[in-house]
């Protein structure tokens, strides 16, 4: 079992709809959870981080964390073609602030 | 402009020929890290550094060395590269060392390495 698992996609969503990206993790001691966006040929950029159970909203993005079920999700409302990218879920390893484990990413495609 | 720079951006080399990929940040960040990215495997951490002269292994350190003699620089050294080290490499830096950290992790532009 991978430490951080994501569906590789591609996930195709019509423009204006809600895109839902999911991630599960295996280490119950993990405390910090991140979503990065990576455009093709570019470096990852952080779009959301969440530490507490529940929802965290930032503009069109909402991160959801459920530690009991060990999953974290990212919702993108009003999806735009510019949201087409690979989304990487990342989780700190145990109680360490230094070791970050990334999922292999979900490719999202927003169709006009 | 706040940034992380890496050099070279592209490199083709042969097995066994030592190489160094440089990484430099201008944000006075304490924490720096190296990752490699391979298709289907995502980003995997190679080494990280909490501060000058403090480095530690990530998940895939075999075949790599690092040093942190200055706060701004964190070079990645491949003493004897092999074809399985062909990959896309990213350097990253972050202000905070401890959790929960509020600052984002800034990534460099990446270095594409091909080892023949």
mmCIF file with all atom_site columns, C-alpha atoms in Angstrom:
data_model
loop_
_atom_site.group_PDB
_atom_site.id
_atom_site.type_symbol
_atom_site.label_atom_id
_atom_site.label_alt_id
_atom_site.label_comp_id
_atom_site.label_asym_id
_atom_site.label_entity_id
_atom_site.label_seq_id
_atom_site.pdbx_PDB_ins_code
_atom_site.Cartn_x
_atom_site.Cartn_y
_atom_site.Cartn_z
_atom_site.occupancy
_atom_site.B_iso_or_equiv
_atom_site.pdbx_formal_charge
_atom_site.auth_seq_id
_atom_site.auth_comp_id
_atom_site.auth_asym_id
_atom_site.auth_atom_id
_atom_site.pdbx_PDB_model_num
ATOM 1   C CA . UNK A 1 1   ? 0.000   0.000  0.000   1.00 0.00 ? 1   UNK A CA 1
ATOM 2   C CA . UNK A 1 2   ? 1.320   3.402  -0.965  1.00 0.00 ? 2   UNK A CA 1
ATOM 3   C CA . UNK A 1 3   ? 1.664   5.903  1.842   1.00 0.00 ? 3   UNK A CA 1
ATOM 4   C CA . UNK A 1 4   ? -0.338  8.507  -0.079  1.00 0.00 ? 4   UNK A CA 1
ATOM 5   C CA . UNK A 1 5   ? -2.737  7.326  -2.765  1.00 0.00 ? 5   UNK A CA 1
ATOM 6   C CA . UNK A 1 6   ? -4.504  9.268  -5.451  1.00 0.00 ? 6   UNK A CA 1
ATOM 7   C CA . UNK A 1 7   ? -6.479  8.234  -8.494  1.00 0.00 ? 7   UNK A CA 1
ATOM 8   C CA . UNK A 1 8   ? -4.213  9.037  -11.422 1.00 0.00 ? 8   UNK A CA 1
ATOM 9   C CA . UNK A 1 9   ? -7.099  10.102 -13.649 1.00 0.00 ? 9   UNK A CA 1
ATOM 10  C CA . UNK A 1 10  ? -7.500  11.743 -16.004 1.00 0.00 ? 10  UNK A CA 1
ATOM 11  C CA . UNK A 1 11  ? -10.527 13.298 -14.407 1.00 0.00 ? 11  UNK A CA 1
ATOM 12  C CA . UNK A 1 12  ? -12.595 15.187 -16.964 1.00 0.00 ? 12  UNK A CA 1
ATOM 13  C CA . UNK A 1 13  ? -14.989 17.848 -15.706 1.00 0.00 ? 13  UNK A CA 1
ATOM 14  C CA . UNK A 1 14  ? -17.096 20.321 -17.725 1.00 0.00 ? 14  UNK A CA 1
ATOM 15  C CA . UNK A 1 15  ? -16.323 23.997 -17.336 1.00 0.00 ? 15  UNK A CA 1
ATOM 16  C CA . UNK A 1 16  ? -18.294 25.556 -14.506 1.00 0.00 ? 16  UNK A CA 1
ATOM 17  C CA . UNK A 1 17  ? -18.837 22.271 -12.660 1.00 0.00 ? 17  UNK A CA 1
ATOM 18  C CA . UNK A 1 18  ? -17.291 21.113 -9.375  1.00 0.00 ? 18  UNK A CA 1
ATOM 19  C CA . UNK A 1 19  ? -14.128 19.032 -9.611  1.00 0.00 ? 19  UNK A CA 1
ATOM 20  C CA . UNK A 1 20  ? -13.575 16.635 -6.719  1.00 0.00 ? 20  UNK A CA 1
ATOM 21  C CA . UNK A 1 21  ? -10.118 15.220 -6.058  1.00 0.00 ? 21  UNK A CA 1
ATOM 22  C CA . UNK A 1 22  ? -9.469  12.590 -3.413  1.00 0.00 ? 22  UNK A CA 1
ATOM 23  C CA . UNK A 1 23  ? -6.457  11.361 -1.514  1.00 0.00 ? 23  UNK A CA 1
ATOM 24  C CA . UNK A 1 24  ? -5.972  8.709  1.169   1.00 0.00 ? 24  UNK A CA 1
ATOM 25  C CA . UNK A 1 25  ? -2.978  8.298  3.454   1.00 0.00 ? 25  UNK A CA 1
ATOM 26  C CA . UNK A 1 26  ? -1.733  5.462  5.609   1.00 0.00 ? 26  UNK A CA 1
ATOM 27  C CA . UNK A 1 27  ? 0.104   7.128  8.511   1.00 0.00 ? 27  UNK A CA 1
ATOM 28  C CA . UNK A 1 28  ? -2.335  7.959  11.308  1.00 0.00 ? 28  UNK A CA 1
ATOM 29  C CA . UNK A 1 29  ? 0.288   10.195 12.913  1.00 0.00 ? 29  UNK A CA 1
ATOM 30  C CA . UNK A 1 30  ? 0.273   12.633 9.998   1.00 0.00 ? 30  UNK A CA 1
ATOM 31  C CA . UNK A 1 31  ? -0.774  16.131 10.945  1.00 0.00 ? 31  UNK A CA 1
ATOM 32  C CA . UNK A 1 32  ? -0.307  18.350 7.909   1.00 0.00 ? 32  UNK A CA 1
ATOM 33  C CA . UNK A 1 33  ? -1.937  17.939 4.523   1.00 0.00 ? 33  UNK A CA 1
ATOM 34  C CA . UNK A 1 34  ? -1.310  19.831 1.332   1.00 0.00 ? 34  UNK A CA 1
ATOM 35  C CA . UNK A 1 35  ? -2.608  20.178 -2.185  1.00 0.00 ? 35  UNK A CA 1
ATOM 36  C CA . UNK A 1 36  ? -0.238  21.273 -4.908  1.00 0.00 ? 36  UNK A CA 1
ATOM 37  C CA . UNK A 1 37  ? -1.044  22.118 -8.495  1.00 0.00 ? 37  UNK A CA 1
ATOM 38  C CA . UNK A 1 38  ? 1.463   21.292 -11.209 1.00 0.00 ? 38  UNK A CA 1
ATOM 39  C CA . UNK A 1 39  ? 1.110   22.425 -14.776 1.00 0.00 ? 39  UNK A CA 1
ATOM 40  C CA . UNK A 1 40  ? 2.819   20.334 -17.421 1.00 0.00 ? 40  UNK A CA 1
ATOM 41  C CA . UNK A 1 41  ? 6.548   21.043 -17.457 1.00 0.00 ? 41  UNK A CA 1
ATOM 42  C CA . UNK A 1 42  ? 6.353   23.338 -14.440 1.00 0.00 ? 42  UNK A CA 1
ATOM 43  C CA . UNK A 1 43  ? 7.159   23.044 -10.763 1.00 0.00 ? 43  UNK A CA 1
ATOM 44  C CA . UNK A 1 44  ? 4.482   22.348 -8.138  1.00 0.00 ? 44  UNK A CA 1
ATOM 45  C CA . UNK A 1 45  ? 2.796   25.271 -6.409  1.00 0.00 ? 45  UNK A CA 1
ATOM 46  C CA . UNK A 1 46  ? 0.928   25.073 -3.126  1.00 0.00 ? 46  UNK A CA 1
ATOM 47  C CA . UNK A 1 47  ? -2.760  25.901 -3.360  1.00 0.00 ? 47  UNK A CA 1
ATOM 48  C CA . UNK A 1 48  ? -4.147  24.649 -0.036  1.00 0.00 ? 48  UNK A CA 1
ATOM 49  C CA . UNK A 1 49  ? -2.998  23.280 3.290   1.00 0.00 ? 49  UNK A CA 1
ATOM 50  C CA . UNK A 1 50  ? -5.134  21.929 6.101   1.00 0.00 ? 50  UNK A CA 1
ATOM 51  C CA . UNK A 1 51  ? -4.361  20.705 9.615   1.00 0.00 ? 51  UNK A CA 1
ATOM 52  C CA . UNK A 1 52  ? -7.735  20.262 11.308  1.00 0.00 ? 52  UNK A CA 1
ATOM 53  C CA . UNK A 1 53  ? -10.675 17.987 10.588  1.00 0.00 ? 53  UNK A CA 1
ATOM 54  C CA . UNK A 1 54  ? -13.375 19.612 8.527   1.00 0.00 ? 54  UNK A CA 1
ATOM 55  C CA . UNK A 1 55  ? -13.409 22.044 5.651   1.00 0.00 ? 55  UNK A CA 1
ATOM 56  C CA . UNK A 1 56  ? -11.135 24.903 4.747   1.00 0.00 ? 56  UNK A CA 1
ATOM 57  C CA . UNK A 1 57  ? -12.187 27.275 1.993   1.00 0.00 ? 57  UNK A CA 1
ATOM 58  C CA . UNK A 1 58  ? -10.058 29.628 -0.069  1.00 0.00 ? 58  UNK A CA 1
ATOM 59  C CA . UNK A 1 59  ? -11.797 31.226 -3.010  1.00 0.00 ? 59  UNK A CA 1
ATOM 60  C CA . UNK A 1 60  ? -12.971 28.509 -5.379  1.00 0.00 ? 60  UNK A CA 1
ATOM 61  C CA . UNK A 1 61  ? -10.996 25.848 -3.520  1.00 0.00 ? 61  UNK A CA 1
ATOM 62  C CA . UNK A 1 62  ? -12.147 23.818 -0.510  1.00 0.00 ? 62  UNK A CA 1
ATOM 63  C CA . UNK A 1 63  ? -9.970  21.281 1.239   1.00 0.00 ? 63  UNK A CA 1
ATOM 64  C CA . UNK A 1 64  ? -11.665 18.651 3.368   1.00 0.00 ? 64  UNK A CA 1
ATOM 65  C CA . UNK A 1 65  ? -9.919  16.527 5.973   1.00 0.00 ? 65  UNK A CA 1
ATOM 66  C CA . UNK A 1 66  ? -11.213 13.443 7.760   1.00 0.00 ? 66  UNK A CA 1
ATOM 67  C CA . UNK A 1 67  ? -8.501  12.014 9.985   1.00 0.00 ? 67  UNK A CA 1
ATOM 68  C CA . UNK A 1 68  ? -10.641 9.126  11.231  1.00 0.00 ? 68  UNK A CA 1
ATOM 69  C CA . UNK A 1 69  ? -11.070 7.887  7.662   1.00 0.00 ? 69  UNK A CA 1
ATOM 70  C CA . UNK A 1 70  ? -7.596  9.035  6.638   1.00 0.00 ? 70  UNK A CA 1
ATOM 71  C CA . UNK A 1 71  ? -8.631  10.949 3.604   1.00 0.00 ? 71  UNK A CA 1
ATOM 72  C CA . UNK A 1 72  ? -8.261  14.455 2.355   1.00 0.00 ? 72  UNK A CA 1
ATOM 73  C CA . UNK A 1 73  ? -10.049 15.932 -0.624  1.00 0.00 ? 73  UNK A CA 1
ATOM 74  C CA . UNK A 1 74  ? -9.969  19.048 -2.752  1.00 0.00 ? 74  UNK A CA 1
ATOM 75  C CA . UNK A 1 75  ? -13.050 20.589 -4.318  1.00 0.00 ? 75  UNK A CA 1
ATOM 76  C CA . UNK A 1 76  ? -12.740 23.125 -7.090  1.00 0.00 ? 76  UNK A CA 1
ATOM 77  C CA . UNK A 1 77  ? -15.919 25.081 -7.720  1.00 0.00 ? 77  UNK A CA 1
ATOM 78  C CA . UNK A 1 78  ? -16.776 26.784 -10.983 1.00 0.00 ? 78  UNK A CA 1
ATOM 79  C CA . UNK A 1 79  ? -13.982 24.888 -12.754 1.00 0.00 ? 79  UNK A CA 1
ATOM 80  C CA . UNK A 1 80  ? -12.079 26.835 -15.383 1.00 0.00 ? 80  UNK A CA 1
ATOM 81  C CA . UNK A 1 81  ? -9.905  25.595 -18.249 1.00 0.00 ? 81  UNK A CA 1
ATOM 82  C CA . UNK A 1 82  ? -6.946  27.116 -16.391 1.00 0.00 ? 82  UNK A CA 1
ATOM 83  C CA . UNK A 1 83  ? -7.563  24.570 -13.629 1.00 0.00 ? 83  UNK A CA 1
ATOM 84  C CA . UNK A 1 84  ? -6.450  21.795 -15.992 1.00 0.00 ? 84  UNK A CA 1
ATOM 85  C CA . UNK A 1 85  ? -3.316  20.447 -14.335 1.00 0.00 ? 85  UNK A CA 1
ATOM 86  C CA . UNK A 1 86  ? -2.045  17.623 -12.189 1.00 0.00 ? 86  UNK A CA 1
ATOM 87  C CA . UNK A 1 87  ? -2.968  17.922 -8.524  1.00 0.00 ? 87  UNK A CA 1
ATOM 88  C CA . UNK A 1 88  ? -0.597  16.466 -5.976  1.00 0.00 ? 88  UNK A CA 1
ATOM 89  C CA . UNK A 1 89  ? -1.659  15.502 -2.484  1.00 0.00 ? 89  UNK A CA 1
ATOM 90  C CA . UNK A 1 90  ? 1.120   15.685 0.117   1.00 0.00 ? 90  UNK A CA 1
ATOM 91  C CA . UNK A 1 91  ? 1.208   14.565 3.733   1.00 0.00 ? 91  UNK A CA 1
ATOM 92  C CA . UNK A 1 92  ? 3.850   14.954 6.403   1.00 0.00 ? 92  UNK A CA 1
ATOM 93  C CA . UNK A 1 93  ? 5.250   11.661 7.609   1.00 0.00 ? 93  UNK A CA 1
ATOM 94  C CA . UNK A 1 94  ? 4.245   10.936 11.176  1.00 0.00 ? 94  UNK A CA 1
ATOM 95  C CA . UNK A 1 95  ? 5.083   13.806 13.493  1.00 0.00 ? 95  UNK A CA 1
ATOM 96  C CA . UNK A 1 96  ? 7.949   14.986 11.351  1.00 0.00 ? 96  UNK A CA 1
ATOM 97  C CA . UNK A 1 97  ? 7.761   18.424 9.849   1.00 0.00 ? 97  UNK A CA 1
ATOM 98  C CA . UNK A 1 98  ? 10.587  17.556 7.550   1.00 0.00 ? 98  UNK A CA 1
ATOM 99  C CA . UNK A 1 99  ? 9.524   14.440 5.693   1.00 0.00 ? 99  UNK A CA 1
ATOM 100 C CA . UNK A 1 100 ? 6.788   15.061 3.206   1.00 0.00 ? 100 UNK A CA 1
ATOM 101 C CA . UNK A 1 101 ? 5.234   12.248 1.195   1.00 0.00 ? 101 UNK A CA 1
ATOM 102 C CA . UNK A 1 102 ? 3.590   13.066 -2.118  1.00 0.00 ? 102 UNK A CA 1
ATOM 103 C CA . UNK A 1 103 ? 0.957   11.119 -3.958  1.00 0.00 ? 103 UNK A CA 1
ATOM 104 C CA . UNK A 1 104 ? 1.515   10.397 -7.624  1.00 0.00 ? 104 UNK A CA 1
ATOM 105 C CA . UNK A 1 105 ? -1.039  13.029 -8.605  1.00 0.00 ? 105 UNK A CA 1
ATOM 106 C CA . UNK A 1 106 ? -4.418  13.245 -10.320 1.00 0.00 ? 106 UNK A CA 1
ATOM 107 C CA . UNK A 1 107 ? -4.586  14.714 -13.794 1.00 0.00 ? 107 UNK A CA 1
ATOM 108 C CA . UNK A 1 108 ? -7.569  17.052 -14.103 1.00 0.00 ? 108 UNK A CA 1
ATOM 109 C CA . UNK A 1 109 ? -8.928  18.193 -17.445 1.00 0.00 ? 109 UNK A CA 1
ATOM 110 C CA . UNK A 1 110 ? -11.601 20.885 -17.659 1.00 0.00 ? 110 UNK A CA 1
ATOM 111 C CA . UNK A 1 111 ? -13.497 20.639 -20.930 1.00 0.00 ? 111 UNK A CA 1
ATOM 112 C CA . UNK A 1 112 ? -15.096 23.824 -22.343 1.00 0.00 ? 112 UNK A CA 1
ATOM 113 C CA . UNK B 2 1   ? 11.925  38.601 -6.516  1.00 0.00 ? 1   UNK B CA 1
ATOM 114 C CA . UNK B 2 2   ? 11.656  35.630 -4.154  1.00 0.00 ? 2   UNK B CA 1
ATOM 115 C CA . UNK B 2 3   ? 12.848  32.554 -5.932  1.00 0.00 ? 3   UNK B CA 1
ATOM 116 C CA . UNK B 2 4   ? 14.597  29.218 -5.906  1.00 0.00 ? 4   UNK B CA 1
ATOM 117 C CA . UNK B 2 5   ? 17.054  28.712 -8.738  1.00 0.00 ? 5   UNK B CA 1
ATOM 118 C CA . UNK B 2 6   ? 18.534  25.479 -10.017 1.00 0.00 ? 6   UNK B CA 1
ATOM 119 C CA . UNK B 2 7   ? 21.356  24.856 -12.446 1.00 0.00 ? 7   UNK B CA 1
ATOM 120 C CA . UNK B 2 8   ? 21.631  23.324 -14.882 1.00 0.00 ? 8   UNK B CA 1
ATOM 121 C CA . UNK B 2 9   ? 18.052  23.033 -16.114 1.00 0.00 ? 9   UNK B CA 1
ATOM 122 C CA . UNK B 2 10  ? 18.899  20.188 -18.466 1.00 0.00 ? 10  UNK B CA 1
ATOM 123 C CA . UNK B 2 11  ? 21.788  17.764 -18.288 1.00 0.00 ? 11  UNK B CA 1
ATOM 124 C CA . UNK B 2 12  ? 22.801  14.709 -20.276 1.00 0.00 ? 12  UNK B CA 1
ATOM 125 C CA . UNK B 2 13  ? 25.668  12.726 -18.837 1.00 0.00 ? 13  UNK B CA 1
ATOM 126 C CA . UNK B 2 14  ? 27.162  9.248  -18.852 1.00 0.00 ? 14  UNK B CA 1
ATOM 127 C CA . UNK B 2 15  ? 27.239  6.593  -16.183 1.00 0.00 ? 15  UNK B CA 1
ATOM 128 C CA . UNK B 2 16  ? 29.845  7.203  -13.522 1.00 0.00 ? 16  UNK B CA 1
ATOM 129 C CA . UNK B 2 17  ? 30.655  10.824 -14.312 1.00 0.00 ? 17  UNK B CA 1
ATOM 130 C CA . UNK B 2 18  ? 30.252  12.883 -11.138 1.00 0.00 ? 18  UNK B CA 1
ATOM 131 C CA . UNK B 2 19  ? 27.876  15.800 -11.349 1.00 0.00 ? 19  UNK B CA 1
ATOM 132 C CA . UNK B 2 20  ? 26.459  18.528 -9.132  1.00 0.00 ? 20  UNK B CA 1
ATOM 133 C CA . UNK B 2 21  ? 23.105  20.243 -9.429  1.00 0.00 ? 21  UNK B CA 1
ATOM 134 C CA . UNK B 2 22  ? 23.090  23.575 -7.660  1.00 0.00 ? 22  UNK B CA 1
ATOM 135 C CA . UNK B 2 23  ? 20.169  25.065 -5.761  1.00 0.00 ? 23  UNK B CA 1
ATOM 136 C CA . UNK B 2 24  ? 20.003  28.548 -4.340  1.00 0.00 ? 24  UNK B CA 1
ATOM 137 C CA . UNK B 2 25  ? 17.260  30.523 -2.600  1.00 0.00 ? 25  UNK B CA 1
ATOM 138 C CA . UNK B 2 26  ? 17.138  34.243 -1.835  1.00 0.00 ? 26  UNK B CA 1
ATOM 139 C CA . UNK B 2 27  ? 14.478  34.166 0.887   1.00 0.00 ? 27  UNK B CA 1
ATOM 140 C CA . UNK B 2 28  ? 16.693  33.366 3.881   1.00 0.00 ? 28  UNK B CA 1
ATOM 141 C CA . UNK B 2 29  ? 14.801  30.116 4.363   1.00 0.00 ? 29  UNK B CA 1
ATOM 142 C CA . UNK B 2 30  ? 16.044  27.622 6.913   1.00 0.00 ? 30  UNK B CA 1
ATOM 143 C CA . UNK B 2 31  ? 14.543  24.503 5.390   1.00 0.00 ? 31  UNK B CA 1
ATOM 144 C CA . UNK B 2 32  ? 15.569  23.158 1.997   1.00 0.00 ? 32  UNK B CA 1
ATOM 145 C CA . UNK B 2 33  ? 14.847  19.875 0.293   1.00 0.00 ? 33  UNK B CA 1
ATOM 146 C CA . UNK B 2 34  ? 15.521  17.869 -2.849  1.00 0.00 ? 34  UNK B CA 1
ATOM 147 C CA . UNK B 2 35  ? 12.934  15.761 -4.662  1.00 0.00 ? 35  UNK B CA 1
ATOM 148 C CA . UNK B 2 36  ? 12.908  13.610 -7.729  1.00 0.00 ? 36  UNK B CA 1
ATOM 149 C CA . UNK B 2 37  ? 9.805   13.159 -9.848  1.00 0.00 ? 37  UNK B CA 1
ATOM 150 C CA . UNK B 2 38  ? 9.196   10.089 -11.962 1.00 0.00 ? 38  UNK B CA 1
ATOM 151 C CA . UNK B 2 39  ? 6.087   9.106  -13.949 1.00 0.00 ? 39  UNK B CA 1
ATOM 152 C CA . UNK B 2 40  ? 3.591   7.248  -11.797 1.00 0.00 ? 40  UNK B CA 1
ATOM 153 C CA . UNK B 2 41  ? 5.674   7.707  -8.653  1.00 0.00 ? 41  UNK B CA 1
ATOM 154 C CA . UNK B 2 42  ? 5.088   11.340 -7.884  1.00 0.00 ? 42  UNK B CA 1
ATOM 155 C CA . UNK B 2 43  ? 7.599   13.436 -5.989  1.00 0.00 ? 43  UNK B CA 1
ATOM 156 C CA . UNK B 2 44  ? 9.943   11.545 -3.690  1.00 0.00 ? 44  UNK B CA 1
ATOM 157 C CA . UNK B 2 45  ? 12.123  13.276 -1.146  1.00 0.00 ? 45  UNK B CA 1
ATOM 158 C CA . UNK B 2 46  ? 15.851  12.623 -1.483  1.00 0.00 ? 46  UNK B CA 1
ATOM 159 C CA . UNK B 2 47  ? 17.441  14.759 1.248   1.00 0.00 ? 47  UNK B CA 1
ATOM 160 C CA . UNK B 2 48  ? 16.460  17.725 3.328   1.00 0.00 ? 48  UNK B CA 1
ATOM 161 C CA . UNK B 2 49  ? 18.193  20.291 5.480   1.00 0.00 ? 49  UNK B CA 1
ATOM 162 C CA . UNK B 2 50  ? 16.815  22.053 8.538   1.00 0.00 ? 50  UNK B CA 1
ATOM 163 C CA . UNK B 2 51  ? 19.625  24.602 8.635   1.00 0.00 ? 51  UNK B CA 1
ATOM 164 C CA . UNK B 2 52  ? 23.300  25.148 7.865   1.00 0.00 ? 52  UNK B CA 1
ATOM 165 C CA . UNK B 2 53  ? 25.318  21.977 8.436   1.00 0.00 ? 53  UNK B CA 1
ATOM 166 C CA . UNK B 2 54  ? 22.137  20.025 9.300   1.00 0.00 ? 54  UNK B CA 1
ATOM 167 C CA . UNK B 2 55  ? 21.042  17.503 6.678   1.00 0.00 ? 55  UNK B CA 1
ATOM 168 C CA . UNK B 2 56  ? 19.094  14.258 6.776   1.00 0.00 ? 56  UNK B CA 1
ATOM 169 C CA . UNK B 2 57  ? 17.897  11.524 4.461   1.00 0.00 ? 57  UNK B CA 1
ATOM 170 C CA . UNK B 2 58  ? 14.516  11.500 2.828   1.00 0.00 ? 58  UNK B CA 1
ATOM 171 C CA . UNK B 2 59  ? 12.919  8.427  1.326   1.00 0.00 ? 59  UNK B CA 1
ATOM 172 C CA . UNK B 2 60  ? 15.278  7.800  -1.594  1.00 0.00 ? 60  UNK B CA 1
ATOM 173 C CA . UNK B 2 61  ? 18.788  8.983  -0.590  1.00 0.00 ? 61  UNK B CA 1
ATOM 174 C CA . UNK B 2 62  ? 20.792  6.152  -2.171  1.00 0.00 ? 62  UNK B CA 1
ATOM 175 C CA . UNK B 2 63  ? 23.284  7.391  -4.730  1.00 0.00 ? 63  UNK B CA 1
ATOM 176 C CA . UNK B 2 64  ? 23.028  11.052 -3.693  1.00 0.00 ? 64  UNK B CA 1
ATOM 177 C CA . UNK B 2 65  ? 24.906  13.406 -1.424  1.00 0.00 ? 65  UNK B CA 1
ATOM 178 C CA . UNK B 2 66  ? 24.121  16.914 -0.258  1.00 0.00 ? 66  UNK B CA 1
ATOM 179 C CA . UNK B 2 67  ? 25.820  19.662 1.693   1.00 0.00 ? 67  UNK B CA 1
ATOM 180 C CA . UNK B 2 68  ? 24.620  22.826 3.397   1.00 0.00 ? 68  UNK B CA 1
ATOM 181 C CA . UNK B 2 69  ? 27.574  25.086 4.046   1.00 0.00 ? 69  UNK B CA 1
ATOM 182 C CA . UNK B 2 70  ? 25.642  28.287 3.486   1.00 0.00 ? 70  UNK B CA 1
ATOM 183 C CA . UNK B 2 71  ? 22.019  29.036 4.233   1.00 0.00 ? 71  UNK B CA 1
ATOM 184 C CA . UNK B 2 72  ? 21.154  29.942 0.656   1.00 0.00 ? 72  UNK B CA 1
ATOM 185 C CA . UNK B 2 73  ? 22.746  26.984 -1.149  1.00 0.00 ? 73  UNK B CA 1
ATOM 186 C CA . UNK B 2 74  ? 21.921  23.292 -1.104  1.00 0.00 ? 74  UNK B CA 1
ATOM 187 C CA . UNK B 2 75  ? 23.703  21.402 -3.892  1.00 0.00 ? 75  UNK B CA 1
ATOM 188 C CA . UNK B 2 76  ? 22.797  17.851 -4.888  1.00 0.00 ? 76  UNK B CA 1
ATOM 189 C CA . UNK B 2 77  ? 25.765  15.656 -5.756  1.00 0.00 ? 77  UNK B CA 1
ATOM 190 C CA . UNK B 2 78  ? 25.700  12.447 -7.754  1.00 0.00 ? 78  UNK B CA 1
ATOM 191 C CA . UNK B 2 79  ? 29.108  10.864 -7.209  1.00 0.00 ? 79  UNK B CA 1
ATOM 192 C CA . UNK B 2 80  ? 28.608  8.065  -9.746  1.00 0.00 ? 80  UNK B CA 1
ATOM 193 C CA . UNK B 2 81  ? 25.376  8.560  -11.670 1.00 0.00 ? 81  UNK B CA 1
ATOM 194 C CA . UNK B 2 82  ? 23.528  5.552  -13.015 1.00 0.00 ? 82  UNK B CA 1
ATOM 195 C CA . UNK B 2 83  ? 20.690  5.321  -15.567 1.00 0.00 ? 83  UNK B CA 1
ATOM 196 C CA . UNK B 2 84  ? 18.115  4.762  -12.796 1.00 0.00 ? 84  UNK B CA 1
ATOM 197 C CA . UNK B 2 85  ? 18.852  8.298  -11.616 1.00 0.00 ? 85  UNK B CA 1
ATOM 198 C CA . UNK B 2 86  ? 17.424  9.678  -14.842 1.00 0.00 ? 86  UNK B CA 1
ATOM 199 C CA . UNK B 2 87  ? 14.646  11.888 -13.546 1.00 0.00 ? 87  UNK B CA 1
ATOM 200 C CA . UNK B 2 88  ? 13.261  15.367 -13.030 1.00 0.00 ? 88  UNK B CA 1
ATOM 201 C CA . UNK B 2 89  ? 14.752  16.947 -9.922  1.00 0.00 ? 89  UNK B CA 1
ATOM 202 C CA . UNK B 2 90  ? 13.250  19.743 -7.851  1.00 0.00 ? 90  UNK B CA 1
ATOM 203 C CA . UNK B 2 91  ? 14.804  21.769 -5.099  1.00 0.00 ? 91  UNK B CA 1
ATOM 204 C CA . UNK B 2 92  ? 12.466  23.435 -2.608  1.00 0.00 ? 92  UNK B CA 1
ATOM 205 C CA . UNK B 2 93  ? 12.758  25.780 0.332   1.00 0.00 ? 93  UNK B CA 1
ATOM 206 C CA . UNK B 2 94  ? 10.521  26.856 3.188   1.00 0.00 ? 94  UNK B CA 1
ATOM 207 C CA . UNK B 2 95  ? 10.818  29.430 5.930   1.00 0.00 ? 95  UNK B CA 1
ATOM 208 C CA . UNK B 2 96  ? 9.541   27.391 8.858   1.00 0.00 ? 96  UNK B CA 1
ATOM 209 C CA . UNK B 2 97  ? 11.115  24.248 10.208  1.00 0.00 ? 97  UNK B CA 1
ATOM 210 C CA . UNK B 2 98  ? 8.390   23.269 12.650  1.00 0.00 ? 98  UNK B CA 1
ATOM 211 C CA . UNK B 2 99  ? 4.775   22.291 12.301  1.00 0.00 ? 99  UNK B CA 1
ATOM 212 C CA . UNK B 2 100 ? 2.302   23.503 11.638  1.00 0.00 ? 100 UNK B CA 1
ATOM 213 C CA . UNK B 2 101 ? 4.066   25.674 9.194   1.00 0.00 ? 101 UNK B CA 1
ATOM 214 C CA . UNK B 2 102 ? 2.236   28.555 7.671   1.00 0.00 ? 102 UNK B CA 1
ATOM 215 C CA . UNK B 2 103 ? 4.562   29.375 4.832   1.00 0.00 ? 103 UNK B CA 1
ATOM 216 C CA . UNK B 2 104 ? 4.397   27.667 1.508   1.00 0.00 ? 104 UNK B CA 1
ATOM 217 C CA . UNK B 2 105 ? 7.211   25.547 0.166   1.00 0.00 ? 105 UNK B CA 1
ATOM 218 C CA . UNK B 2 106 ? 8.746   27.200 -2.884  1.00 0.00 ? 106 UNK B CA 1
ATOM 219 C CA . UNK B 2 107 ? 9.962   24.935 -5.651  1.00 0.00 ? 107 UNK B CA 1
ATOM 220 C CA . UNK B 2 108 ? 12.715  25.610 -8.126  1.00 0.00 ? 108 UNK B CA 1
ATOM 221 C CA . UNK B 2 109 ? 12.067  25.236 -11.869 1.00 0.00 ? 109 UNK B CA 1
ATOM 222 C CA . UNK B 2 110 ? 13.411  21.699 -12.040 1.00 0.00 ? 110 UNK B CA 1
ATOM 223 C CA . UNK B 2 111 ? 16.431  19.975 -13.570 1.00 0.00 ? 111 UNK B CA 1
ATOM 224 C CA . UNK B 2 112 ? 15.948  17.271 -16.177 1.00 0.00 ? 112 UNK B CA 1
ATOM 225 C CA . UNK B 2 113 ? 18.739  14.721 -15.918 1.00 0.00 ? 113 UNK B CA 1
ATOM 226 C CA . UNK B 2 114 ? 19.429  11.952 -18.402 1.00 0.00 ? 114 UNK B CA 1
ATOM 227 C CA . UNK B 2 115 ? 22.106  9.414  -17.504 1.00 0.00 ? 115 UNK B CA 1
ATOM 228 C CA . UNK B 2 116 ? 23.228  7.259  -20.425 1.00 0.00 ? 116 UNK B CA 1
#
